[in-house]
PDB file of C-alpha atoms in Angstrom:
ATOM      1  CA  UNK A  30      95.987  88.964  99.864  1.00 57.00           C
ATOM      2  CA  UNK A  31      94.275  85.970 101.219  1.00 60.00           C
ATOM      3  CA  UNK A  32      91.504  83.937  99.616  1.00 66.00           C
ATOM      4  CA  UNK A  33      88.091  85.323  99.011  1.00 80.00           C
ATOM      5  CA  UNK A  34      89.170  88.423  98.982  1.00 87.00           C
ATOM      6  CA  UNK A  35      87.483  90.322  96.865  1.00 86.00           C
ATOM      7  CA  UNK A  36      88.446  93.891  94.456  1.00 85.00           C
ATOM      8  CA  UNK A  37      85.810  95.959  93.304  1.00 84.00           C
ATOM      9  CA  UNK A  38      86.954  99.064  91.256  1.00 79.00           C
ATOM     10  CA  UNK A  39      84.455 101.650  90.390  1.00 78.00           C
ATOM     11  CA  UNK A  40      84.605 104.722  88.083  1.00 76.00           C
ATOM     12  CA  UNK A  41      84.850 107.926  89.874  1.00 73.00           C
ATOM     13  CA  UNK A  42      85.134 111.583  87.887  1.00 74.00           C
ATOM     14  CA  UNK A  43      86.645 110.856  84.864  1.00 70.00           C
ATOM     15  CA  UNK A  44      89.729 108.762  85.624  1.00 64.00           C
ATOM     16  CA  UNK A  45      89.973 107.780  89.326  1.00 64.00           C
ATOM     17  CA  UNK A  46      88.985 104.632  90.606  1.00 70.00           C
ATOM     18  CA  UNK A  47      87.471 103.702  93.448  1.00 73.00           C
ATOM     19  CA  UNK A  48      89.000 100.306  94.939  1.00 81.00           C
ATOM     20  CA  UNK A  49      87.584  98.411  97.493  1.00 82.00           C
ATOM     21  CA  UNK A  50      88.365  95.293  99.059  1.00 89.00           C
ATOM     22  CA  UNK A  51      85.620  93.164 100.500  1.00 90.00           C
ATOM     23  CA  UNK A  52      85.206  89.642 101.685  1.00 90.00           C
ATOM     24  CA  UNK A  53      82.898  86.754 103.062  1.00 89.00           C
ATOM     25  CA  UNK A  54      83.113  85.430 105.840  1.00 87.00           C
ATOM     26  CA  UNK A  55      80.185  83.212 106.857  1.00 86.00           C
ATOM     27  CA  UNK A  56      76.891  85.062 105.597  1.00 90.00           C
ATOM     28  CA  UNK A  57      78.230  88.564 105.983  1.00 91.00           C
ATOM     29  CA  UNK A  58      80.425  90.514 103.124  1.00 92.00           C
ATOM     30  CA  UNK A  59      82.484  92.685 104.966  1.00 92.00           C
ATOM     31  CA  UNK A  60      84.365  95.731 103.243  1.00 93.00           C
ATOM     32  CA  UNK A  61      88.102  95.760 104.652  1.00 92.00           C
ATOM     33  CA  UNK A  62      89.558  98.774 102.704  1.00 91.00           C
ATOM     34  CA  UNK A  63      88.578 101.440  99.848  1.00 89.00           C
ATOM     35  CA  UNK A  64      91.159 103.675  98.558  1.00 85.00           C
ATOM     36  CA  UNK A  65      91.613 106.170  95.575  1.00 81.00           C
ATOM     37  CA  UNK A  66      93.281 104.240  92.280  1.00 76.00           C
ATOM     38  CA  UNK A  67      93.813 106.341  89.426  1.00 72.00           C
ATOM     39  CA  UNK A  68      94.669 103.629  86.942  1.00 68.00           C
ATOM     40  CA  UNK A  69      91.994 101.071  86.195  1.00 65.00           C
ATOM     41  CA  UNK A  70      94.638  97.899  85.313  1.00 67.00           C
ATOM     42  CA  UNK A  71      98.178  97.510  84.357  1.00 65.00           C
ATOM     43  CA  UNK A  72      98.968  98.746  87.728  1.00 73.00           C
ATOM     44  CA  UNK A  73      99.472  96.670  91.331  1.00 79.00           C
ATOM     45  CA  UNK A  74      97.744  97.968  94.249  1.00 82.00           C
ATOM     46  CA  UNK A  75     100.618  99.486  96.672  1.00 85.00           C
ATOM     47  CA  UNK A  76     102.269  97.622  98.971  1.00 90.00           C
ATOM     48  CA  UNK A  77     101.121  99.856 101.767  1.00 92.00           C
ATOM     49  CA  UNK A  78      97.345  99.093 100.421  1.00 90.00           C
ATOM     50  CA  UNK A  79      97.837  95.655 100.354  1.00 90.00           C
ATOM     51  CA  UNK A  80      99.461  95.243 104.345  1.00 93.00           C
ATOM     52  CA  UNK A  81      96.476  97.669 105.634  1.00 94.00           C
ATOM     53  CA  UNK A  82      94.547  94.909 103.365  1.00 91.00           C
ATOM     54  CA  UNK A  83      96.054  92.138 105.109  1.00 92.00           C
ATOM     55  CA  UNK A  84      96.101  93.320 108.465  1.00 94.00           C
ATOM     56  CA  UNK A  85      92.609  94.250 109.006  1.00 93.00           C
ATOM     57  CA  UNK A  86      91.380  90.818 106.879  1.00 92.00           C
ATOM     58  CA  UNK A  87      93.861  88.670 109.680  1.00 92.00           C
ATOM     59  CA  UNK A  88      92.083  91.384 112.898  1.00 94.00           C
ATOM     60  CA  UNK A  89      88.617  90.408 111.468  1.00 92.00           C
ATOM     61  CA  UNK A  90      89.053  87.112 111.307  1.00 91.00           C
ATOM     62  CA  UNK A  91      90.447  87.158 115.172  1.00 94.00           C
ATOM     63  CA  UNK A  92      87.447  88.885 116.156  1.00 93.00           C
ATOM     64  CA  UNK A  93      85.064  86.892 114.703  1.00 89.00           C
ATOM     65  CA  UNK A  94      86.242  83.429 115.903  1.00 86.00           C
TER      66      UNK A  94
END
């Protein structure tokens, strides 16, 4: 997904996860995405995830330089 790109999955009511994506950029951490991920490993975040990933990480970036 890009460097410094962060995952964070959380526990959420029994055995869904909570994923989020966050990253640095400068002094700010900025959360790009959270989604619903049932398994906790062993399976790759979707593809469709991981362009909504992408494309808001690349907008971010635009709007900040």
């Amino acid at each position: 997904m890009g460097s410094g790109v962060f995952e964070i999955a959380l526990p959420f009511k029994g055995d869904a996860y909570r994923t989020i994506y966050a990253v640095q950029l400068g002094e700010a951490i900025w959360v790009i995405h959270a989604f619903q991920k049932k398994s906790p490993k062993g399976i790759k975040t979707p593809q469709q995830e991981v362009e909504v990933i992408k494309a808001r990480l690349k907008r971010l970036k635009e709007e900040l330089s």
